[in-house]
C-alpha positions as a Markdown table, in Angstrom:
| # | Residue | x | y | z |
|---|---|---|---|---|
| 1 | Met | -29.4 | -92.8 | -223.6 |
| 2 | Ala | -31.2 | -92.3 | -226.8 |
| 3 | Ile | -33.5 | -89.8 | -225.1 |
| 4 | Lys | -30.5 | -87.9 | -223.7 |
| 5 | Glu | -28.9 | -87.7 | -227.1 |
| 6 | Ala | -32.1 | -86.4 | -228.6 |
| 7 | Val | -32.5 | -83.8 | -225.9 |
| 8 | Cys | -28.9 | -82.7 | -226.4 |
| 9 | Gln | -29.6 | -82.5 | -230.2 |
| 10 | Val | -32.6 | -80.3 | -229.6 |
| 11 | Leu | -30.7 | -77.9 | -227.4 |
| 12 | Leu | -28.0 | -77.7 | -230.0 |
| 13 | Glu | -30.4 | -76.8 | -232.6 |
| 14 | Met | -32.0 | -74.2 | -230.4 |
| 15 | Lys | -28.6 | -72.6 | -229.8 |
| 16 | Lys | -28.0 | -72.4 | -233.5 |
| 17 | Glu | -31.3 | -70.6 | -233.9 |
| 18 | Gln | -30.7 | -68.1 | -231.1 |
| 19 | Ile | -27.4 | -66.3 | -231.7 |
| 20 | Pro | -27.8 | -62.8 | -230.3 |
| 21 | Ile | -26.6 | -60.1 | -232.7 |
| 22 | Gly | -24.8 | -57.0 | -231.3 |
| 23 | Ile | -24.6 | -53.8 | -233.2 |
| 24 | Ser | -21.1 | -52.3 | -232.8 |
| 25 | Asn | -20.9 | -48.5 | -233.2 |
| 26 | Arg | -17.6 | -46.7 | -233.9 |
| 27 | His | -15.3 | -46.9 | -230.9 |
| 28 | Val | -11.7 | -46.6 | -229.6 |
| 29 | His | -9.5 | -48.8 | -227.6 |
| 30 | Leu | -6.4 | -47.2 | -226.0 |
| 31 | Thr | -3.1 | -48.2 | -224.6 |
| 32 | Glu | -2.2 | -46.6 | -221.2 |
| 33 | Glu | 0.4 | -44.4 | -222.9 |
| 34 | Asp | -2.1 | -43.2 | -225.5 |
| 35 | Phe | -4.7 | -42.7 | -222.9 |
| 36 | Lys | -2.4 | -40.6 | -220.8 |
| 37 | Ala | -1.5 | -38.5 | -223.9 |
| 38 | Leu | -5.1 | -37.7 | -224.5 |
| 39 | Phe | -6.4 | -37.5 | -220.9 |
| 40 | Pro | -3.4 | -36.4 | -218.8 |
| 41 | Asn | -3.9 | -36.9 | -215.0 |
| 42 | Glu | -7.1 | -38.9 | -215.5 |
| 43 | Lys | -8.0 | -42.5 | -215.0 |
| 44 | Ile | -10.3 | -44.5 | -217.4 |
| 45 | Glu | -13.8 | -44.5 | -215.6 |
| 46 | Pro | -16.6 | -47.1 | -216.6 |
| 47 | Leu | -19.9 | -45.6 | -217.9 |
| 48 | Lys | -21.7 | -48.8 | -218.5 |
| 49 | Pro | -20.9 | -52.6 | -218.8 |
| 50 | Leu | -20.8 | -54.3 | -222.2 |
| 51 | Lys | -22.1 | -57.8 | -222.8 |
| 52 | Gln | -18.5 | -59.4 | -222.8 |
| 53 | Pro | -17.1 | -59.9 | -219.4 |
| 54 | Asn | -15.0 | -57.1 | -217.8 |
| 55 | Glu | -15.5 | -54.8 | -220.9 |
| 56 | Tyr | -17.2 | -51.5 | -220.6 |
| 57 | Ala | -17.9 | -48.2 | -222.3 |
| 58 | Ser | -15.9 | -45.5 | -220.5 |
| 59 | Lys | -16.8 | -41.8 | -219.8 |
| 60 | Ser | -14.1 | -40.8 | -222.1 |
| 61 | Val | -14.7 | -39.6 | -225.7 |
| 62 | Val | -12.5 | -38.4 | -228.5 |
| 63 | Thr | -12.9 | -36.7 | -231.9 |
| 64 | Leu | -11.6 | -38.7 | -234.8 |
| 65 | Lys | -10.0 | -36.7 | -237.7 |
| 66 | Gly | -9.0 | -37.7 | -241.1 |
| 67 | Ala | -8.1 | -36.2 | -244.4 |
| 68 | Lys | -11.6 | -35.2 | -245.3 |
| 69 | Gly | -13.5 | -34.7 | -242.1 |
| 70 | Glu | -14.1 | -35.6 | -238.4 |
| 71 | Ile | -16.4 | -37.4 | -236.1 |
| 72 | Glu | -17.0 | -36.1 | -232.7 |
| 73 | Arg | -17.8 | -37.8 | -229.3 |
| 74 | Val | -16.4 | -41.4 | -230.2 |
| 75 | Arg | -16.5 | -43.5 | -227.1 |
| 76 | Val | -13.4 | -45.0 | -225.5 |
| 77 | Leu | -13.9 | -48.7 | -224.4 |
| 78 | Gly | -12.2 | -50.2 | -221.4 |
| 79 | Pro | -10.2 | -51.7 | -220.0 |
| 80 | Leu | -6.9 | -50.3 | -221.6 |
| 81 | Arg | -5.3 | -52.6 | -224.1 |
| 82 | Arg | -1.7 | -53.4 | -225.3 |
| 83 | Gln | -2.3 | -51.6 | -228.5 |
| 84 | Ser | -4.5 | -48.8 | -229.5 |
| 85 | Gln | -7.3 | -49.4 | -232.1 |
| 86 | Val | -10.0 | -47.5 | -233.7 |
| 87 | Glu | -13.0 | -49.4 | -235.1 |
| 88 | Ile | -15.2 | -47.6 | -237.6 |
| 89 | Ser | -17.6 | -48.4 | -240.4 |
| 90 | Lys | -17.0 | -48.2 | -244.2 |
| 91 | Thr | -19.3 | -45.1 | -244.1 |
| 92 | Asp | -17.3 | -43.5 | -241.3 |
| 93 | Ala | -14.1 | -44.2 | -243.3 |
| 94 | Arg | -15.5 | -42.2 | -246.3 |
| 95 | Thr | -16.6 | -39.4 | -244.0 |
| 96 | Leu | -13.0 | -39.2 | -242.5 |
| 97 | Gly | -11.2 | -39.9 | -245.6 |
| 98 | Val | -9.3 | -42.8 | -244.5 |
| 99 | Asn | -8.7 | -46.1 | -246.3 |
| 100 | Ala | -9.3 | -48.5 | -243.4 |
| 101 | Pro | -8.9 | -52.2 | -244.0 |
| 102 | Ile | -11.5 | -54.9 | -242.9 |
| 103 | Arg | -9.7 | -56.7 | -240.1 |
| 104 | Leu | -10.6 | -58.7 | -236.9 |
| 105 | Ser | -10.1 | -56.8 | -233.8 |
| 106 | Gly | -6.5 | -56.9 | -232.8 |
| 107 | Asp | -5.2 | -57.3 | -236.3 |
| 108 | Leu | -3.7 | -54.0 | -237.3 |
| 109 | Lys | -1.9 | -55.0 | -240.4 |
| 110 | Asp | -2.2 | -52.0 | -242.9 |
| 111 | Ala | -4.3 | -50.1 | -240.4 |
| 112 | Ser | -4.9 | -46.5 | -241.5 |
| 113 | Met | -3.4 | -43.5 | -239.8 |
| 114 | Ile | -5.9 | -41.5 | -237.9 |
| 115 | Thr | -5.9 | -38.5 | -235.4 |
| 116 | Leu | -7.5 | -38.7 | -232.1 |
| 117 | Cys | -8.2 | -35.5 | -230.3 |
| 118 | Ser | -9.3 | -34.6 | -226.8 |
| 119 | Glu | -9.5 | -31.3 | -225.0 |
| 120 | Asn | -6.1 | -31.9 | -223.6 |
| 121 | Gly | -4.1 | -33.8 | -226.3 |
| 122 | Glu | -3.9 | -35.2 | -229.8 |
| 123 | Ile | -2.2 | -38.3 | -231.2 |
| 124 | Thr | -1.9 | -39.6 | -234.8 |
| 125 | Ile | -1.5 | -43.4 | -234.9 |
| 126 | Pro | -1.9 | -46.3 | -237.5 |
| 127 | Ala | -5.0 | -47.7 | -235.8 |
| 128 | Ala | -8.1 | -47.4 | -238.0 |
| 129 | Ile | -9.8 | -50.6 | -239.0 |
| 130 | Ile | -13.2 | -51.7 | -240.2 |
| 131 | Ala | -14.2 | -54.5 | -237.9 |
| 132 | Lys | -14.8 | -57.9 | -239.6 |
| 133 | Arg | -18.0 | -59.5 | -238.5 |
| 134 | His | -17.6 | -62.3 | -236.0 |
| 135 | Ile | -19.1 | -64.5 | -233.3 |
| 136 | His | -17.9 | -64.5 | -229.7 |
| 137 | Met | -18.6 | -67.8 | -227.8 |
| 138 | Ser | -17.0 | -69.9 | -225.1 |
| 139 | Phe | -14.7 | -72.8 | -225.8 |
| 140 | Lys | -17.5 | -75.1 | -224.7 |
| 141 | Glu | -20.0 | -73.5 | -227.0 |
| 142 | Met | -17.6 | -73.8 | -229.8 |
| 143 | Glu | -16.9 | -77.5 | -229.1 |
| 144 | Glu | -20.8 | -78.2 | -228.8 |
| 145 | Leu | -21.4 | -76.7 | -232.0 |
| 146 | Gly | -18.6 | -78.5 | -233.8 |
| 147 | Leu | -16.7 | -75.3 | -234.7 |
| 148 | Asn | -13.1 | -74.3 | -234.7 |
| 149 | Met | -11.3 | -71.0 | -233.7 |
| 150 | Gly | -11.0 | -68.7 | -236.6 |
| 151 | Gln | -13.5 | -70.8 | -238.7 |
| 152 | Ala | -15.7 | -68.7 | -241.2 |
| 153 | Val | -19.5 | -69.6 | -241.0 |
| 154 | Lys | -22.7 | -68.4 | -242.5 |
| 155 | Val | -25.4 | -66.9 | -240.4 |
| 156 | Arg | -29.0 | -66.4 | -241.5 |
| 157 | Val | -30.7 | -63.3 | -240.2 |
| 158 | Thr | -34.5 | -63.4 | -240.7 |
| 159 | Ser | -36.6 | -60.2 | -240.9 |
| 160 | Lys | -39.9 | -59.3 | -242.5 |
| 161 | Glu | -38.5 | -57.7 | -245.6 |
| 162 | Arg | -34.7 | -58.1 | -245.5 |
| 163 | Thr | -33.8 | -61.7 | -244.6 |
| 164 | Val | -30.1 | -62.3 | -245.5 |
| 165 | Val | -27.4 | -64.8 | -245.2 |
| 166 | Leu | -24.2 | -63.3 | -243.9 |
| 167 | Glu | -21.0 | -65.1 | -244.9 |
| 168 | Asp | -17.4 | -64.8 | -243.7 |
| 169 | Val | -18.4 | -64.5 | -240.0 |
| 170 | Glu | -15.3 | -65.7 | -238.1 |
| 171 | Ile | -15.5 | -67.7 | -234.8 |
| 172 | Arg | -13.8 | -66.1 | -231.8 |
| 173 | Ala | -13.7 | -68.2 | -228.7 |
| 174 | Gly | -12.6 | -67.4 | -225.2 |
| 175 | Glu | -13.0 | -69.1 | -221.8 |
| 176 | Asn | -15.5 | -66.6 | -220.6 |
| 177 | Phe | -16.9 | -65.2 | -223.8 |
| 178 | Val | -20.6 | -64.6 | -224.0 |
| 179 | Leu | -22.5 | -65.9 | -227.2 |
| 180 | Glu | -22.9 | -62.9 | -229.4 |
| 181 | Met | -22.4 | -62.0 | -233.2 |
| 182 | His | -21.0 | -58.5 | -233.8 |
| 183 | Val | -21.8 | -56.5 | -236.9 |
| 184 | Asp | -21.2 | -52.9 | -237.5 |
| 185 | Thr | -23.8 | -50.1 | -238.1 |
| 186 | Asp | -23.6 | -50.3 | -241.9 |
| 187 | Glu | -24.3 | -54.1 | -241.8 |
| 188 | Ala | -27.1 | -53.6 | -239.3 |
| 189 | Asn | -28.9 | -50.9 | -241.4 |
| 190 | Ala | -28.5 | -52.9 | -244.6 |
| 191 | Cys | -30.0 | -56.1 | -243.0 |
| 192 | Asp | -32.5 | -54.3 | -240.8 |
| 193 | Ile | -30.9 | -55.7 | -237.7 |
| 194 | Leu | -32.4 | -54.5 | -234.4 |
| 195 | Pro | -31.1 | -54.7 | -230.8 |
| 196 | Asn | -33.1 | -57.9 | -230.2 |
| 197 | Thr | -32.4 | -59.6 | -233.5 |
| 198 | Thr | -31.0 | -63.1 | -233.6 |
| 199 | Gly | -29.2 | -65.2 | -236.3 |
| 200 | Ser | -29.0 | -68.9 | -237.0 |
| 201 | Leu | -25.9 | -70.8 | -238.0 |
| 202 | Ile | -26.0 | -72.5 | -241.3 |
| 203 | Thr | -24.4 | -75.9 | -241.2 |
| 204 | Glu | -23.4 | -77.5 | -244.4 |
């Protein structure tokens, strides 16, 4: 029994040391109604799968417009959702001239008004947020790591010249979630995070 417990502890420590980090570029989630307004007589079509189950980058892109500027060819992700949401970085927000709050995906409290344009339509909706960094994991992994839904943790990201500790990383668990931490492009650039970078949980 002691050997089994030791092995489990080693595996747990290995998992803490190997949290993949995904870099989340600006993107859009749409409701069926908003998709039809922008892409009448079209269906959302997958372009490539994402790491989380059943999620994908679609073939559809939109232009984002704000008070100061616009950003073209922003990818729409699928499948369609119950509420539309535009996830951008702080740099994007300044480029567009929108005062987007930092929120977890799905929390649109005080979300900024933003205009989405396609060749066939245009909508202006309160949907722009800056996504708060978080970790996706399964319920089983959350239990194994002794964590709770919504808990804020610290993650150490080691690199040659920009090793950092990121705080306020929220736990998001789901039955089929794949272990991955999400940061935006601003955070990735500041911390020298690359597509194969991993982080480690700091337990206190």
